[in-house]
Backbone as numpy.savetxt, mean C-alpha at the origin, in Angstrom:
# Nx Ny Nz CAx CAy CAz Cx Cy Cz
-7.89 42.25 49.97 -7.72 40.80 50.04 -6.56 40.49 50.97
-6.77 39.58 51.88 -5.73 39.24 52.86 -4.60 38.49 52.16
-3.49 38.42 52.91 -2.32 37.74 52.35 -2.60 36.27 52.06
-3.37 35.60 52.98 -3.67 34.18 52.78 -4.51 33.97 51.53
-5.50 34.87 51.34 -6.36 34.74 50.17 -5.57 34.96 48.88
-4.69 35.97 48.92 -3.86 36.21 47.74 -3.01 34.99 47.41
-2.46 34.39 48.47 -1.63 33.19 48.29 -2.45 32.04 47.70
-3.67 31.87 48.18 -4.55 30.80 47.69 -4.93 31.04 46.23
-5.25 32.28 45.91 -5.61 32.62 44.52 -4.42 32.37 43.59
-3.24 32.74 44.06 -2.04 32.54 43.25 -1.80 31.06 42.98
-2.02 30.23 44.01 -1.83 28.79 43.84 -2.83 28.20 42.84
-4.07 28.65 42.97 -5.11 28.18 42.04 -4.77 28.59 40.60
-4.35 29.83 40.45 -3.98 30.33 39.12 -2.83 29.53 38.53
-1.83 29.24 39.39 -0.68 28.46 38.94 -1.11 27.06 38.51
-2.00 26.46 39.31 -2.50 25.11 38.99 -3.23 25.10 37.66
-4.03 26.16 37.43 -4.77 26.24 36.17 -3.82 26.39 34.97
-2.78 27.20 35.16 -1.80 27.40 34.10 -1.08 26.09 33.77
-0.67 25.38 34.84 0.02 24.10 34.63 -0.89 23.07 33.98
-2.13 23.03 34.41 -3.09 22.07 33.86 -3.31 22.34 32.37
-3.30 23.62 32.00 -3.50 23.97 30.60 -2.24 23.73 29.77
-1.09 23.95 30.38 0.16 23.89 29.64 0.60 22.46 29.34
0.48 21.56 30.32 1.03 20.21 30.13 0.31 19.41 29.06
-1.03 19.41 29.01 -1.68 18.71 27.89 -1.29 19.30 26.55
-1.13 20.62 26.50 -0.72 21.27 25.27 0.67 20.83 24.85
1.56 20.76 25.81 2.92 20.32 25.51 2.93 18.86 25.06
2.07 18.04 25.67 1.97 16.63 25.28 1.47 16.52 23.84
0.51 17.37 23.49 -0.04 17.35 22.12 1.03 17.77 21.12
1.82 18.78 21.48 2.90 19.24 20.60 3.93 18.13 20.41
4.29 17.46 21.51 5.25 16.37 21.42 4.74 15.26 20.53
3.45 14.92 20.67 2.84 13.86 19.85 2.85 14.26 18.38
2.52 15.54 18.11 2.53 16.03 16.72 3.94 15.94 16.13
4.94 16.37 16.90 6.32 16.32 16.41 6.77 14.88 16.18
6.33 13.99 17.07 6.70 12.57 16.94 6.09 11.98 15.66
4.80 12.25 15.43 4.12 11.72 14.24 4.76 12.28 12.96
5.09 13.56 12.99 5.72 14.19 11.84 7.08 13.56 11.55
7.88 13.38 12.59 9.20 12.76 12.43 9.08 11.34 11.92
8.10 10.60 12.45 7.89 9.22 12.04 7.53 9.15 10.56
6.63 10.03 10.13 6.21 10.04 8.73 7.38 10.34 7.80
8.18 11.32 8.15 9.30 11.72 7.29 10.36 10.63 7.21
10.65 9.99 8.34 11.67 8.94 8.33 11.16 7.70 7.59
9.87 7.41 7.73 9.29 6.25 7.08 9.25 6.44 5.56
9.09 7.68 5.14 8.99 7.98 3.72 10.21 7.52 2.95
11.38 7.66 3.55 12.63 7.41 2.85 12.73 6.00 2.27
12.16 5.02 2.96 12.31 3.66 2.45 10.98 2.99 2.09
9.90 3.76 2.00 8.62 3.15 1.64 8.00 3.75 0.39
8.34 4.98 0.04 7.66 5.61 -1.08 8.40 5.29 -2.37
7.96 4.25 -3.08 8.66 3.84 -4.29 7.67 3.28 -5.31
6.84 4.14 -5.94 5.88 3.64 -6.93 6.55 2.99 -8.12
7.78 3.41 -8.42 8.49 2.82 -9.56 8.77 1.33 -9.34
9.01 0.96 -8.09 9.26 -0.46 -7.78 8.02 -1.30 -8.12
6.84 -0.76 -7.84 5.60 -1.46 -8.18 5.48 -1.58 -9.69
5.78 -0.52 -10.42 5.72 -0.55 -11.88 6.65 -1.61 -12.46
7.86 -1.67 -11.93 8.83 -2.67 -12.39 8.30 -4.07 -12.10
7.73 -4.25 -10.92 7.19 -5.54 -10.54 6.05 -5.99 -11.45
5.17 -5.07 -11.79 4.05 -5.39 -12.67 4.55 -5.76 -14.06
5.54 -5.02 -14.56 6.15 -5.35 -15.86 6.74 -6.76 -15.83
7.48 -7.05 -14.77 8.15 -8.35 -14.66 7.13 -9.49 -14.56
6.03 -9.26 -13.83 5.01 -10.30 -13.70 4.36 -10.60 -15.05
4.04 -9.57 -15.81 3.43 -9.77 -17.13 4.39 -10.51 -18.07
5.65 -10.10 -18.06 6.65 -10.75 -18.92 6.83 -12.22 -18.52
6.81 -12.50 -17.24 7.00 -13.87 -16.76 5.79 -14.75 -17.05
4.60 -14.17 -17.02 3.41 -14.93 -17.41 3.49 -15.30 -18.88
3.94 -14.37 -19.72 4.13 -14.68 -21.14 5.13 -15.82 -21.30
6.20 -15.79 -20.52 7.20 -16.86 -20.58 6.60 -18.19 -20.15
5.79 -18.16 -19.10 5.18 -19.40 -18.61 4.23 -20.00 -19.65
3.52 -19.13 -20.36 2.53 -19.60 -21.35 3.19 -20.13 -22.61
4.43 -19.71 -22.86 5.12 -20.15 -24.08 6.30 -21.08 -23.79
6.49 -21.44 -22.52 7.62 -22.29 -22.14 7.54 -23.65 -22.84
8.72 -24.17 -23.20 8.77 -25.44 -23.92 8.75 -26.64 -22.99
9.06 -26.45 -21.73 9.09 -27.58 -20.81 8.61 -27.17 -19.43
8.30 -28.16 -18.55 7.78 -27.86 -17.21 8.77 -27.11 -16.32
10.05 -27.37 -16.49 11.05 -26.70 -15.64 11.06 -25.20 -15.93
11.13 -24.85 -17.21 11.12 -23.43 -17.58 9.81 -22.77 -17.17
8.74 -23.51 -17.28 7.43 -22.97 -16.90 7.37 -22.67 -15.41
7.87 -23.61 -14.60 7.84 -23.39 -13.14 8.75 -22.24 -12.75
9.88 -22.09 -13.43 10.78 -20.97 -13.13 10.10 -19.63 -13.41
9.37 -19.58 -14.53 8.66 -18.34 -14.88 7.56 -18.06 -13.86
6.85 -19.10 -13.43 5.78 -18.92 -12.44 6.35 -18.51 -11.09
7.53 -19.03 -10.76 8.18 -18.63 -9.50 8.53 -17.15 -9.51
8.92 -16.63 -10.67 9.21 -15.20 -10.79 7.94 -14.38 -10.58
6.82 -14.85 -11.15 5.54 -14.18 -10.92 5.21 -14.18 -9.43
5.39 -15.32 -8.80 5.11 -15.47 -7.36 5.95 -14.49 -6.55
7.25 -14.44 -6.85 8.16 -13.58 -6.08 7.81 -12.11 -6.24
7.50 -11.69 -7.46 7.14 -10.30 -7.69 5.79 -9.95 -7.08
4.88 -10.93 -7.04 3.58 -10.68 -6.39 3.80 -10.33 -4.92
4.73 -11.03 -4.30 5.05 -10.74 -2.89 5.67 -9.35 -2.75
6.56 -9.00 -3.67 7.20 -7.68 -3.64 6.18 -6.56 -3.82
5.31 -6.72 -4.81 4.30 -5.70 -5.09 3.36 -5.55 -3.90
2.95 -6.67 -3.33 2.08 -6.65 -2.15 2.72 -5.84 -1.03
3.98 -6.12 -0.73 4.67 -5.43 0.36 4.85 -3.94 0.03
5.17 -3.64 -1.22 5.40 -2.24 -1.60 4.13 -1.41 -1.46
2.99 -1.96 -1.89 1.73 -1.23 -1.78 1.35 -1.06 -0.31
1.57 -2.11 0.49 1.28 -2.01 1.93 2.13 -0.93 2.59
3.41 -0.88 2.23 4.31 0.11 2.84 3.94 1.53 2.42
3.59 1.71 1.15 3.18 3.03 0.70 1.90 3.46 1.41
0.97 2.51 1.59 -0.26 2.82 2.32 0.03 3.19 3.77
0.97 2.47 4.39 1.34 2.78 5.78 1.95 4.17 5.89
2.77 4.54 4.89 3.34 5.88 4.88 2.23 6.93 4.80
1.24 6.68 3.93 0.13 7.64 3.78 -0.62 7.81 5.09
-0.82 6.72 5.81 -1.51 6.80 7.11 -0.69 7.64 8.09
0.61 7.38 8.15 1.48 8.15 9.06 1.48 9.62 8.69
1.56 9.91 7.40 1.57 11.30 6.95 0.27 11.99 7.34
-0.85 11.32 7.09 -2.15 11.91 7.41 -2.29 12.13 8.92
-1.81 11.19 9.71 -1.89 11.35 11.17 -1.03 12.51 11.65
0.09 12.72 10.96 1.02 13.78 11.39 0.54 15.16 10.96
-0.08 15.26 9.79 -0.36 16.58 9.23 -1.84 16.91 9.08
-2.68 15.89 8.97 -4.07 16.16 8.63 -5.00 15.26 9.46
-6.23 15.14 9.01 -7.21 14.41 9.82 -7.48 13.00 9.30
-6.71 12.54 8.35 -6.88 11.18 7.84 -7.97 11.02 6.81
-8.50 12.13 6.29 -9.60 12.07 5.33 -9.26 11.29 4.07
-8.06 11.51 3.54 -7.69 10.81 2.32 -7.46 9.33 2.59
-6.92 9.00 3.74 -6.68 7.60 4.08 -8.00 6.84 4.16
-9.02 7.47 4.73 -10.33 6.80 4.85 -10.94 6.52 3.48
-10.48 7.23 2.47 -11.07 7.10 1.14 -10.42 6.00 0.30
-9.49 5.24 0.86 -8.78 4.25 0.04 -8.89 2.84 0.59
-10.07 2.47 1.05 -10.27 1.14 1.60 -9.98 0.05 0.58
-10.20 0.30 -0.71 -9.99 -0.73 -1.71 -8.52 -1.09 -1.91
-7.62 -0.34 -1.24 -6.20 -0.72 -1.29 -6.01 -2.16 -0.84
-6.82 -2.59 0.10 -6.68 -3.96 0.62 -6.96 -4.99 -0.46
-7.72 -4.60 -1.51 -8.00 -5.55 -2.59 -6.72 -5.92 -3.34
-5.77 -5.00 -3.40 -4.51 -5.30 -4.06 -3.73 -6.33 -3.25
-3.59 -6.08 -1.97 -2.82 -7.00 -1.14 -3.52 -8.36 -1.03
-4.83 -8.35 -0.87 -5.56 -9.61 -0.82 -5.47 -10.35 -2.16
-5.52 -9.58 -3.25 -5.41 -10.18 -4.57 -4.06 -10.85 -4.76
-3.00 -10.19 -4.32 -1.66 -10.78 -4.45 -1.53 -12.04 -3.59
-2.15 -12.04 -2.43 -2.14 -13.24 -1.58 -2.87 -14.38 -2.29
-4.03 -14.07 -2.89 -4.78 -15.09 -3.63 -3.97 -15.62 -4.80
-3.28 -14.71 -5.48 -2.47 -15.12 -6.63 -1.35 -16.06 -6.19
-0.69 -15.75 -5.10 0.40 -16.61 -4.62 -0.13 -17.98 -4.21
-1.29 -17.99 -3.54 -1.90 -19.26 -3.14 -2.26 -20.09 -4.37
-2.77 -19.42 -5.39 -3.15 -20.06 -6.64 -1.93 -20.66 -7.35
-0.82 -19.92 -7.36 0.38 -20.37 -8.08 1.16 -21.46 -7.35
1.03 -21.51 -6.03 1.87 -22.39 -5.22 1.96 -23.83 -5.74
0.84 -24.53 -5.97 0.95 -25.93 -6.42 1.56 -26.08 -7.81
1.45 -25.04 -8.64 2.04 -25.10 -9.98 3.53 -24.80 -9.93
3.93 -23.93 -9.01 5.36 -23.62 -8.83 6.10 -24.85 -8.31
5.47 -25.58 -7.40 6.12 -26.76 -6.81 6.02 -27.99 -7.71
5.17 -27.94 -8.72 4.99 -29.09 -9.59 3.92 -30.04 -9.10
3.23 -29.69 -8.01 2.17 -30.56 -7.49 1.00 -30.64 -8.45
0.82 -29.59 -9.26 -0.24 -29.59 -10.27 0.36 -29.29 -11.64
-0.31 -29.76 -12.67 0.19 -29.63 -14.03 -0.16 -28.25 -14.59
0.87 -27.47 -14.88 0.66 -26.11 -15.37 0.26 -26.06 -16.84
0.19 -27.22 -17.48 -0.24 -27.24 -18.89 -1.75 -27.40 -19.02
-2.46 -27.52 -17.89 -3.92 -27.65 -17.92 -4.54 -26.43 -18.60
-5.55 -26.68 -19.43 -6.20 -25.59 -20.15 -6.83 -24.57 -19.22
-7.48 -25.04 -18.14 -8.14 -24.12 -17.20 -7.11 -23.21 -16.53
-5.95 -23.78 -16.18 -4.91 -22.98 -15.54 -4.41 -21.89 -16.48
-4.21 -22.25 -17.74 -3.71 -21.28 -18.72 -4.71 -20.14 -18.91
-5.99 -20.47 -18.91 -7.01 -19.44 -19.04 -7.00 -18.50 -17.84
-6.86 -19.09 -16.64 -6.81 -18.26 -15.42 -5.57 -17.37 -15.42
-4.46 -17.92 -15.89 -3.21 -17.16 -15.92 -3.32 -15.99 -16.90
-3.98 -16.21 -18.01 -4.19 -15.12 -18.97 -5.10 -14.04 -18.39
-6.11 -14.46 -17.61 -6.98 -13.49 -16.95 -6.21 -12.68 -15.91
-5.30 -13.35 -15.21 -4.44 -12.65 -14.24 -3.60 -11.60 -14.95
-3.05 -11.96 -16.10 -2.23 -11.00 -16.85 -3.05 -9.80 -17.28
-4.30 -10.03 -17.67 -5.18 -8.92 -18.05 -5.38 -7.96 -16.88
-5.60 -8.52 -15.68 -5.74 -7.69 -14.48 -4.46 -6.91 -14.19
-3.32 -7.58 -14.34 -2.04 -6.92 -14.08 -1.79 -5.80 -15.07
-2.16 -6.02 -16.32 -1.99 -4.97 -17.33 -2.89 -3.77 -17.03
-4.09 -4.05 -16.52 -4.97 -2.95 -16.13 -4.35 -2.16 -14.97
-3.85 -2.88 -13.96 -3.23 -2.21 -12.82 -2.01 -1.42 -13.27
-1.26 -2.01 -14.18 -0.08 -1.35 -14.73 -0.46 0.00 -15.35
-1.58 0.02 -16.07 -2.02 1.24 -16.72 -2.46 2.32 -15.74
-3.34 1.95 -14.79 -3.85 2.97 -13.86 -2.75 3.42 -12.89
-1.86 2.50 -12.53 -0.75 2.86 -11.64 0.21 3.81 -12.35
0.57 3.46 -13.59 1.50 4.30 -14.35 0.94 5.68 -14.61
-0.36 5.76 -14.91 -0.98 7.07 -15.14 -0.98 7.91 -13.87
-1.27 7.27 -12.74 -1.35 8.00 -11.46 0.00 8.56 -11.06
1.06 7.78 -11.29 2.39 8.17 -10.80 3.35 8.52 -11.93
2.79 8.99 -13.04 3.64 9.35 -14.18 4.63 10.44 -13.80
4.23 11.33 -12.88 5.10 12.42 -12.44 5.46 12.24 -10.96
5.59 10.97 -10.58 5.76 10.62 -9.17 6.91 11.29 -8.46
8.03 11.49 -9.15 9.20 12.08 -8.51 8.99 13.55 -8.15
8.08 14.21 -8.84 7.89 15.65 -8.63 6.69 15.99 -7.77
5.99 14.98 -7.27 4.82 15.24 -6.43 5.25 15.67 -5.03
4.51 16.61 -4.47 4.74 16.98 -3.07 4.24 15.85 -2.19
4.59 15.89 -0.92 4.12 14.83 -0.01 2.59 14.78 0.03
1.98 15.94 0.09 0.52 15.99 0.14 -0.08 15.44 -1.15
0.53 15.75 -2.29 0.04 15.25 -3.58 0.22 13.73 -3.68
1.27 13.21 -3.07 1.46 11.76 -3.08 0.31 11.05 -2.38
-0.05 11.56 -1.22 -1.15 10.94 -0.46 -2.46 11.05 -1.24
-2.71 12.23 -1.80 -3.93 12.42 -2.58 -3.97 11.47 -3.78
-2.84 11.35 -4.48 -2.77 10.49 -5.66 -2.98 9.03 -5.29
-2.33 8.60 -4.22 -2.45 7.21 -3.77 -3.89 6.91 -3.38
-4.52 7.81 -2.64 -5.90 7.61 -2.22 -6.85 7.61 -3.41
-6.64 8.56 -4.34 -7.52 8.67 -5.50 -7.42 7.44 -6.40
-6.23 6.87 -6.48 -6.03 5.68 -7.31 -6.98 4.56 -6.90
-7.18 4.42 -5.60 -8.05 3.34 -5.11 -9.51 3.78 -5.02
-9.71 5.02 -4.67 -11.09 5.53 -4.55 -11.77 5.57 -5.92
-11.08 6.11 -6.92 -11.67 6.29 -8.25 -11.90 4.97 -8.98
-11.14 3.94 -8.63 -11.24 2.65 -9.32 -11.78 1.55 -8.42
-12.51 1.95 -7.37 -12.98 0.98 -6.37 -13.71 -0.23 -6.97
-14.67 -0.06 -7.90 -15.37 -1.24 -8.45 -14.42 -2.23 -9.13
-13.45 -1.68 -9.89 -12.50 -2.56 -10.59 -11.59 -3.28 -9.61
-11.15 -2.59 -8.54 -10.31 -3.26 -7.54 -11.09 -4.40 -6.88
-12.40 -4.22 -6.75 -13.22 -5.26 -6.14 -13.24 -6.55 -6.94
-12.91 -6.46 -8.23 -12.90 -7.65 -9.10 -11.48 -8.10 -9.40
-10.51 -7.51 -8.74 -9.11 -7.78 -9.04 -8.75 -9.24 -8.74
-8.23 -9.93 -9.71 -7.83 -11.35 -9.59 -9.01 -12.27 -9.26
-10.18 -11.91 -9.72 -11.35 -12.78 -9.54 -11.11 -14.15 -10.16
-10.35 -14.19 -11.24 -10.15 -15.43 -11.98 -9.53 -16.54 -11.11
-8.67 -16.15 -10.17 -8.00 -17.18 -9.36 -8.89 -17.67 -8.23
-10.07 -17.08 -8.08 -11.01 -17.52 -7.06 -12.05 -18.49 -7.62
-12.00 -18.69 -8.96 -13.01 -19.55 -9.59 -12.78 -21.02 -9.24
């Protein structure tokens, strides 16, 4: 082989090596970035206990609203329900976002695809806040019989969520990252029909 041919072959070989190496390095960088993002996001998003506290507070405040002696105390109790509904909504969304980041960093997203009904929680909390708004402001009378019945139905739904959430995360502090994602996904996958009816009462 002549010197020119050897030089040409060497250049082609070098080009092939570079072409193979750079996409690989880009993929490694992307993997490291996703992994870092998931781990940093975990620190301030993974808090199932906050959801449990919120559900407890919402149920207690509904009881207060139903037994309040006057409209002012009733509106204050309903405002607490409203505020915690917002907190629970955000907490579930953040935990779901962490699960997506974790799956993107480490796996193929299979568990994330299995928890579509998670949106029923956030949509339900939005419906609940919309439902409570006129009663919190005093625009509507919270002593109406229909409202009280709807509020009791909301409490029943919250107590159900409280139960399945507490059972799922009873050992939440000791779960591995992978177990957290599996548990979060299973919570919504296994109870999909019930999540589909979550807060139906406020849509009546």
